[in-house]
């Protein structure tokens, strides 16, 4: 606007008067009506400085940007102020979502326009966009900061590759039944991922499902439960934490114990209320289980036992759990489940059950064919073997 046009413009004169009186809102409006962009921008910047809230400040600065038009100097002033305000707002609220990250990028773009390349780069680095930060530093001639950002970008890319590799390794290991290996890959992913929350959730989920105590339950749909164990001592009783849980009346919470000793399996009563009998006689002390036989827990629960090549097979012969079977042996010894009505076999290593196909050729493991390599079972696995649908617990 020329000097004479300003002098003859009522809006311009009103704007000058309002500015002199400190009424920046009216001054901004009148400068805009007069077409005086520089004055309008100046007043909107003043409005922002006096704004009572951050949102009001940002609103005033956006007005300043709008009135800056195509003027490079006005754009620079308004953009620098708006970019800084946006960045301060995001920092105060925290960067948690993709929307927050978008706000940071908007702030950085404005800061670059406003020639504040240092702050633009710092904002972009805060969201992990080191390459964009390096570009911002480069535009400002900040060579050292640019090189540092590029080095961080290289490190970030390496971590991203490590994360992707760990995730792929986890999925493969889970699919083929190498669960300890899968856990190791999740730990690696947690250590390399920028946002590791999902990997921590998967790790917690896997830790809950892992079987490490030398006991696995084979739940065949429509058929009695099979429990496979490799433990020095087996506790029988009503308590759900027992190795073999029995619901028959007269069975104590922890009724009897079978201990693995050099001379074989030894049965003893655990001071139960209704006692333990072997071949109809009350049990006193420890009694070795040899060959085939029967013992009772209380009045209503009887169990058949048989030793087969160092493996103990217990089968509940009466009571509520009739047909439930426990098979137990030393760790590292193959437990052939054929005698208990299932053609699979299990070996325990470090308390972990490793499943083999046994005498069967067509076994599905979590909907995938089970090959010759053993798989580490965890709770929640599903099997189909010889027509049986099996859940692992």
Short mmCIF file of C-alpha atoms in Angstrom, two decimals:
data_model
loop_
_atom_site.label_atom_id
_atom_site.label_comp_id
_atom_site.label_asym_id
_atom_site.label_seq_id
_atom_site.Cartn_x
_atom_site.Cartn_y
_atom_site.Cartn_z
CA UNK A 1 0.00 0.00 0.00
CA UNK A 2 1.42 3.40 -1.02
CA UNK A 3 1.86 6.22 1.45
CA UNK A 4 -0.97 8.31 -0.06
CA UNK A 5 -3.39 5.39 -0.15
CA UNK A 6 -2.62 4.76 3.51
CA UNK A 7 -3.30 8.38 4.40
CA UNK A 8 -6.65 8.38 2.60
CA UNK A 9 -7.72 4.95 3.97
CA UNK A 10 -10.07 5.25 6.93
CA UNK A 11 -9.41 1.60 7.83
CA UNK A 12 -5.66 2.18 7.87
CA UNK A 13 -5.98 5.26 10.07
CA UNK A 14 -8.32 3.35 12.39
CA UNK A 15 -5.81 0.49 12.54
CA UNK A 16 -2.95 2.83 13.47
CA UNK A 17 -5.09 4.43 16.16
CA UNK A 18 -6.17 1.04 17.55
CA UNK A 19 -2.57 -0.17 17.59
CA UNK A 20 -1.48 2.96 19.43
CA UNK A 21 -4.27 2.37 21.95
CA UNK A 22 -3.15 -1.24 22.43
CA UNK A 23 -6.30 -2.74 20.91
CA UNK A 24 -4.54 -5.39 18.84
CA UNK A 25 -7.73 -7.24 17.89
CA UNK A 26 -9.30 -4.16 16.34
CA UNK A 27 -5.99 -3.13 14.80
CA UNK A 28 -5.61 -6.56 13.16
CA UNK A 29 -9.12 -6.33 11.74
CA UNK A 30 -8.62 -2.79 10.38
CA UNK A 31 -5.20 -3.53 8.88
CA UNK A 32 -6.76 -6.50 7.11
CA UNK A 33 -9.61 -4.35 5.74
CA UNK A 34 -7.07 -1.81 4.56
CA UNK A 35 -5.13 -4.55 2.76
CA UNK A 36 -2.06 -3.87 4.91
CA UNK A 37 -0.76 -7.43 5.30
CA UNK A 38 2.36 -6.54 7.25
CA UNK A 39 0.31 -4.69 9.84
CA UNK A 40 -2.24 -7.51 10.05
CA UNK A 41 0.52 -10.07 10.59
CA UNK A 42 2.18 -7.88 13.21
CA UNK A 43 -1.09 -7.50 15.12
CA UNK A 44 -1.90 -11.22 14.98
CA UNK A 45 1.56 -11.93 16.37
CA UNK A 46 0.81 -9.45 19.14
CA UNK A 47 -2.53 -11.17 19.75
CA UNK A 48 -0.69 -14.48 20.08
CA UNK A 49 1.72 -12.99 22.62
CA UNK A 50 -1.23 -11.85 24.75
CA UNK A 51 -3.38 -14.97 24.27
CA UNK A 52 -4.74 -16.39 27.55
CA UNK A 53 -4.51 -20.03 26.38
CA UNK A 54 -2.27 -22.05 24.12
CA UNK A 55 -5.16 -22.77 21.74
CA UNK A 56 -5.90 -19.06 21.47
CA UNK A 57 -2.20 -18.41 20.79
CA UNK A 58 -2.11 -21.00 18.02
CA UNK A 59 -5.33 -19.61 16.54
CA UNK A 60 -3.84 -16.11 16.40
CA UNK A 61 -0.66 -17.42 14.81
CA UNK A 62 -2.65 -19.29 12.17
CA UNK A 63 -4.37 -15.97 11.39
CA UNK A 64 -0.91 -14.43 11.03
CA UNK A 65 0.09 -17.18 8.59
CA UNK A 66 -3.06 -16.60 6.57
CA UNK A 67 -2.37 -12.87 6.23
CA UNK A 68 1.31 -13.40 5.43
CA UNK A 69 0.23 -14.35 1.92
CA UNK A 70 3.11 -14.80 -0.50
CA UNK A 71 5.44 -12.37 1.23
CA UNK A 72 8.58 -14.39 2.14
CA UNK A 73 9.54 -12.25 5.12
CA UNK A 74 6.04 -12.24 6.59
CA UNK A 75 5.77 -15.99 6.01
CA UNK A 76 9.08 -16.53 7.78
CA UNK A 77 8.05 -14.55 10.87
CA UNK A 78 4.62 -16.14 11.14
CA UNK A 79 5.84 -19.67 10.37
CA UNK A 80 8.63 -19.53 12.95
CA UNK A 81 6.22 -18.39 15.66
CA UNK A 82 3.49 -20.89 14.75
CA UNK A 83 5.94 -23.79 14.41
CA UNK A 84 7.42 -23.09 17.84
CA UNK A 85 3.96 -22.80 19.42
CA UNK A 86 2.82 -26.10 17.89
CA UNK A 87 6.01 -27.85 19.01
CA UNK A 88 5.67 -26.48 22.55
CA UNK A 89 2.05 -27.65 22.64
CA UNK A 90 2.88 -31.19 21.53
CA UNK A 91 5.76 -31.43 23.99
CA UNK A 92 3.51 -30.32 26.82
CA UNK A 93 0.80 -32.85 25.95
CA UNK A 94 3.17 -35.71 25.12
CA UNK A 95 3.77 -37.60 21.88
CA UNK A 96 1.72 -40.77 22.10
CA UNK A 97 -0.26 -41.21 18.89
CA UNK A 98 0.24 -40.92 15.15
CA UNK A 99 -1.83 -37.76 15.30
CA UNK A 100 0.71 -36.27 17.72
CA UNK A 101 3.50 -37.24 15.34
CA UNK A 102 1.66 -35.51 12.49
CA UNK A 103 1.51 -32.33 14.60
CA UNK A 104 5.26 -32.53 15.15
CA UNK A 105 5.85 -32.84 11.41
CA UNK A 106 3.63 -29.80 10.78
CA UNK A 107 5.56 -27.85 13.40
CA UNK A 108 8.90 -28.88 11.88
CA UNK A 109 7.80 -27.86 8.38
CA UNK A 110 6.78 -24.44 9.68
CA UNK A 111 10.05 -24.07 11.58
CA UNK A 112 12.02 -24.82 8.41
CA UNK A 113 9.99 -22.13 6.61
CA UNK A 114 10.81 -19.82 9.50
CA UNK A 115 14.54 -20.62 9.21
CA UNK A 116 14.66 -22.24 12.66
CA UNK A 117 16.35 -25.39 11.37
CA UNK A 118 17.77 -26.35 14.76
CA UNK A 119 14.38 -26.55 16.44
CA UNK A 120 12.87 -28.25 13.37
CA UNK A 121 15.52 -30.96 13.50
CA UNK A 122 15.12 -31.45 17.24
CA UNK A 123 11.35 -31.85 16.83
CA UNK A 124 11.78 -34.46 14.10
CA UNK A 125 14.37 -36.35 16.12
CA UNK A 126 11.91 -36.49 19.01
CA UNK A 127 9.60 -38.68 16.89
CA UNK A 128 12.48 -40.78 15.59
CA UNK A 129 12.46 -39.35 12.05
CA UNK A 130 16.21 -38.87 11.96
CA UNK A 131 16.43 -38.70 8.16
CA UNK A 132 13.96 -35.80 8.00
CA UNK A 133 15.85 -34.17 10.87
CA UNK A 134 19.09 -34.51 8.90
CA UNK A 135 17.42 -32.80 5.93
CA UNK A 136 16.26 -29.96 8.19
CA UNK A 137 19.75 -29.52 9.62
CA UNK A 138 21.22 -29.67 6.11
CA UNK A 139 18.98 -26.84 4.88
CA UNK A 140 20.25 -24.74 7.77
CA UNK A 141 23.89 -25.57 7.09
CA UNK A 142 24.20 -27.43 10.41
CA UNK A 143 26.64 -30.05 9.17
CA UNK A 144 27.60 -31.59 12.51
CA UNK A 145 23.98 -32.00 13.58
CA UNK A 146 23.14 -33.41 10.15
CA UNK A 147 25.87 -36.06 10.45
CA UNK A 148 24.72 -36.98 13.95
CA UNK A 149 21.14 -37.37 12.74
CA UNK A 150 22.25 -39.54 9.82
CA UNK A 151 24.19 -41.76 12.23
CA UNK A 152 21.06 -42.11 14.35
CA UNK A 153 19.07 -42.93 11.22
CA UNK A 154 21.52 -45.72 10.39
CA UNK A 155 21.21 -47.08 13.93
CA UNK A 156 17.42 -46.82 13.77
CA UNK A 157 17.33 -48.68 10.45
CA UNK A 158 19.54 -51.39 11.93
CA UNK A 159 17.18 -51.75 14.88
CA UNK A 160 14.19 -51.85 12.53
CA UNK A 161 15.85 -54.67 10.58
CA UNK A 162 16.64 -56.47 13.82
CA UNK A 163 13.04 -56.06 14.96
CA UNK A 164 11.69 -57.41 11.67
CA UNK A 165 14.12 -60.32 11.77
CA UNK A 166 13.20 -61.12 15.39
CA UNK A 167 9.48 -60.96 14.62
CA UNK A 168 9.88 -63.30 11.64
CA UNK A 169 11.99 -65.64 13.77
CA UNK A 170 9.33 -65.65 16.48
CA UNK A 171 6.55 -66.52 14.04
CA UNK A 172 8.59 -69.32 12.45
CA UNK A 173 9.66 -70.78 15.80
CA UNK A 174 6.08 -70.73 17.10
CA UNK A 175 4.77 -72.42 13.97
CA UNK A 176 7.28 -75.29 14.09
CA UNK A 177 7.02 -75.76 17.86
CA UNK A 178 10.36 -74.33 19.04
CA UNK A 179 8.83 -72.28 21.83
CA UNK A 180 11.97 -71.47 23.86
CA UNK A 181 13.53 -70.17 20.66
CA UNK A 182 10.37 -68.15 19.99
CA UNK A 183 10.66 -66.62 23.44
CA UNK A 184 14.27 -65.64 22.74
CA UNK A 185 13.19 -63.91 19.54
CA UNK A 186 10.52 -61.96 21.44
CA UNK A 187 13.10 -60.84 23.98
CA UNK A 188 15.26 -59.66 21.08
CA UNK A 189 12.30 -57.81 19.54
CA UNK A 190 11.55 -56.07 22.84
CA UNK A 191 15.17 -54.91 22.98
CA UNK A 192 15.19 -53.48 19.46
CA UNK A 193 11.65 -52.21 18.81
CA UNK A 194 10.95 -48.51 19.12
CA UNK A 195 7.50 -49.38 20.44
CA UNK A 196 7.77 -52.72 22.19
CA UNK A 197 4.35 -52.90 23.86
CA UNK A 198 2.93 -55.55 21.53
CA UNK A 199 6.05 -57.70 21.87
CA UNK A 200 5.85 -57.47 25.67
CA UNK A 201 2.22 -58.59 25.47
CA UNK A 202 3.19 -61.57 23.30
CA UNK A 203 6.05 -62.38 25.67
CA UNK A 204 3.73 -62.34 28.70
CA UNK A 205 1.25 -64.49 26.80
CA UNK A 206 3.93 -67.02 25.86
CA UNK A 207 5.36 -67.12 29.39
CA UNK A 208 1.89 -67.95 30.68
CA UNK A 209 1.51 -70.75 28.13
CA UNK A 210 4.96 -72.32 28.54
CA UNK A 211 5.06 -75.67 30.35
CA UNK A 212 8.24 -75.99 32.40
CA UNK A 213 7.29 -78.04 35.48
CA UNK A 214 7.47 -81.52 33.95
CA UNK A 215 3.73 -82.05 33.58
CA UNK A 216 1.41 -81.80 30.59
CA UNK A 217 -2.29 -82.55 30.27
CA UNK A 218 -3.54 -84.19 27.08
CA UNK A 219 -7.23 -83.45 26.81
CA UNK A 220 -8.91 -85.64 24.21
CA UNK A 221 -12.41 -84.50 23.39
CA UNK A 222 -14.94 -87.06 24.53
CA UNK A 223 -12.28 -89.27 26.15
CA UNK A 224 -10.63 -89.43 29.59
CA UNK A 225 -7.74 -87.13 30.41
CA UNK A 226 -4.12 -88.25 30.05
CA UNK A 227 -1.49 -86.64 32.28
CA UNK A 228 2.19 -87.11 31.40
CA UNK A 229 4.80 -86.32 34.06
CA UNK A 230 8.53 -86.33 34.63
CA UNK A 231 9.02 -85.46 38.28
CA UNK A 232 10.83 -86.86 41.29
CA UNK A 233 7.58 -86.88 43.23
CA UNK A 234 3.97 -87.23 42.10
CA UNK A 235 1.21 -86.01 44.41
CA UNK A 236 -2.28 -87.49 44.13
CA UNK A 237 -5.27 -85.76 45.67
CA UNK A 238 -8.24 -83.45 45.36
CA UNK A 239 -6.20 -80.24 45.08
CA UNK A 240 -6.12 -78.89 41.48
CA UNK A 241 -2.36 -78.38 41.91
CA UNK A 242 -1.76 -82.11 42.42
CA UNK A 243 -0.06 -84.01 39.61
CA UNK A 244 -3.15 -86.20 39.37
CA UNK A 245 -6.32 -84.50 40.57
CA UNK A 246 -9.04 -86.88 41.77
CA UNK A 247 -12.57 -85.77 42.64
CA UNK A 248 -13.88 -88.91 44.32
CA UNK A 249 -15.38 -88.65 47.78
CA UNK A 250 -13.01 -89.47 50.60
CA UNK A 251 -9.91 -88.24 48.74
CA UNK A 252 -7.93 -85.65 50.70
CA UNK A 253 -6.52 -82.49 49.14
CA UNK A 254 -3.06 -84.08 49.14
CA UNK A 255 -3.77 -87.73 49.73
CA UNK A 256 -0.76 -89.79 48.62
CA UNK A 257 2.64 -89.41 47.01
CA UNK A 258 4.64 -91.52 44.59
CA UNK A 259 8.37 -90.92 44.79
CA UNK A 260 10.90 -91.89 42.15
CA UNK A 261 13.78 -93.66 43.88
CA UNK A 262 16.73 -95.78 42.66
CA UNK A 263 14.79 -98.91 43.56
CA UNK A 264 11.70 -97.77 41.64
CA UNK A 265 8.45 -95.97 42.39
CA UNK A 266 7.52 -95.78 46.09
CA UNK A 267 3.97 -95.07 47.28
CA UNK A 268 3.20 -93.46 50.64
CA UNK A 269 0.18 -91.92 52.31
CA UNK A 270 0.31 -88.20 53.18
CA UNK A 271 -1.56 -88.51 56.48
CA UNK A 272 -4.86 -88.49 54.62
CA UNK A 273 -8.16 -88.60 56.50
CA UNK A 274 -9.36 -91.87 54.94
CA UNK A 275 -6.04 -93.57 54.29
CA UNK A 276 -4.48 -95.44 51.38
CA UNK A 277 -4.73 -99.16 50.69
CA UNK A 278 -2.62 -101.48 48.54
CA UNK A 279 -4.28 -104.70 47.40
CA UNK A 280 -6.93 -104.06 50.04
CA UNK A 281 -4.46 -103.63 52.91
CA UNK A 282 -3.87 -100.29 54.72
CA UNK A 283 -0.64 -98.63 53.63
CA UNK A 284 2.00 -97.96 56.26
CA UNK A 285 5.26 -96.28 55.33
CA UNK A 286 6.56 -96.54 51.77
CA UNK A 287 5.63 -99.42 49.50
CA UNK A 288 7.30 -100.07 46.13
CA UNK A 289 5.05 -100.35 43.10
CA UNK A 290 6.16 -103.31 41.01
CA UNK A 291 4.67 -105.09 38.02
CA UNK A 292 0.90 -104.63 38.04
CA UNK A 293 -1.46 -103.94 40.88
CA UNK A 294 -4.09 -101.74 42.44
CA UNK A 295 -4.25 -99.26 45.28
CA UNK A 296 -7.04 -97.17 46.73
CA UNK A 297 -7.39 -93.64 48.05
CA UNK A 298 -10.17 -93.51 50.61
CA UNK A 299 -13.28 -95.62 50.06
CA UNK A 300 -14.36 -94.58 46.56
CA UNK A 301 -11.21 -94.09 44.47
CA UNK A 302 -9.16 -96.98 43.15
CA UNK A 303 -6.24 -96.86 40.74
CA UNK A 304 -4.65 -99.59 38.64
CA UNK A 305 -0.90 -99.32 38.17
CA UNK A 306 1.56 -100.95 35.80
CA UNK A 307 5.29 -100.53 35.25
CA UNK A 308 6.45 -100.80 31.63
CA UNK A 309 10.21 -100.45 31.01
CA UNK A 310 10.68 -98.00 33.86
CA UNK A 311 7.53 -96.04 33.04
CA UNK A 312 4.67 -95.92 35.55
CA UNK A 313 1.11 -95.98 34.24
CA UNK A 314 -1.74 -95.15 36.64
CA UNK A 315 -5.34 -95.50 35.57
CA UNK A 316 -8.30 -94.46 37.68
CA UNK A 317 -10.48 -97.57 37.86
CA UNK A 318 -13.41 -96.13 39.76
CA UNK A 319 -15.01 -92.95 41.00
CA UNK A 320 -15.75 -89.70 39.21
CA UNK A 321 -12.47 -89.78 37.29
CA UNK A 322 -12.78 -93.31 35.94
CA UNK A 323 -10.43 -93.73 32.96
CA UNK A 324 -8.20 -90.75 33.76
CA UNK A 325 -4.60 -91.86 33.26
CA UNK A 326 -1.21 -90.68 34.45
CA UNK A 327 2.01 -91.81 32.78
CA UNK A 328 5.31 -90.93 34.44
CA UNK A 329 9.00 -91.56 33.93
CA UNK A 330 12.41 -89.99 34.27
CA UNK A 331 13.26 -86.81 32.40
CA UNK A 332 14.75 -87.68 29.02
CA UNK A 333 12.93 -91.03 28.91
CA UNK A 334 10.45 -91.46 26.07
CA UNK A 335 6.92 -91.83 27.38
CA UNK A 336 5.05 -93.95 24.85
CA UNK A 337 1.37 -93.05 25.12
CA UNK A 338 0.21 -96.12 23.18
CA UNK A 339 -0.59 -98.12 26.36
CA UNK A 340 -2.88 -95.29 27.50
CA UNK A 341 -4.81 -95.11 24.24
CA UNK A 342 -2.85 -92.49 22.30
CA UNK A 343 -0.21 -93.28 19.68
CA UNK A 344 1.95 -90.21 20.39
CA UNK A 345 5.01 -90.03 22.63
CA UNK A 346 6.56 -87.38 24.87
CA UNK A 347 10.05 -86.69 26.17
CA UNK A 348 10.60 -84.13 28.92
CA UNK A 349 13.70 -81.94 28.83
CA UNK A 350 14.20 -79.30 31.52
CA UNK A 351 10.57 -79.80 32.43
CA UNK A 352 9.42 -79.03 28.90
CA UNK A 353 7.29 -81.61 27.03
CA UNK A 354 8.58 -82.47 23.56
CA UNK A 355 5.99 -84.26 21.45
CA UNK A 356 6.74 -86.89 18.83
CA UNK A 357 4.44 -88.66 16.38
CA UNK A 358 5.06 -92.03 18.00
CA UNK A 359 3.39 -94.78 16.00
CA UNK A 360 1.20 -92.36 14.04
CA UNK A 361 1.89 -90.97 10.58
CA UNK A 362 -0.84 -88.37 10.16
CA UNK A 363 -0.80 -85.84 13.00
CA UNK A 364 -1.88 -82.21 12.78
CA UNK A 365 -0.18 -79.73 15.09
CA UNK A 366 -2.05 -76.41 15.22
CA UNK A 367 -3.47 -77.18 11.76
CA UNK A 368 0.00 -77.96 10.34
CA UNK A 369 1.28 -81.49 9.57
CA UNK A 370 3.60 -82.74 12.31
CA UNK A 371 6.91 -83.92 10.87
CA UNK A 372 9.67 -86.07 12.29
CA UNK A 373 11.08 -83.31 14.50
CA UNK A 374 9.69 -83.05 18.01
CA UNK A 375 7.71 -79.95 18.96
CA UNK A 376 7.66 -78.23 22.34
CA UNK A 377 4.12 -78.22 23.66
CA UNK A 378 2.56 -75.22 25.36
CA UNK A 379 -0.87 -74.65 26.84
CA UNK A 380 -3.39 -73.93 24.11
CA UNK A 381 -1.81 -76.13 21.44
CA UNK A 382 -4.26 -78.19 19.38
CA UNK A 383 -3.63 -81.61 17.87
CA UNK A 384 -5.52 -84.03 15.68
CA UNK A 385 -4.15 -87.56 15.99
CA UNK A 386 -5.83 -90.81 14.91
CA UNK A 387 -9.16 -89.02 14.79
CA UNK A 388 -8.78 -87.57 18.29
CA UNK A 389 -9.07 -83.82 18.75
CA UNK A 390 -6.62 -82.92 21.50
CA UNK A 391 -6.14 -79.74 23.52
CA UNK A 392 -2.94 -79.25 25.51
CA UNK A 393 -3.16 -77.91 29.05
#
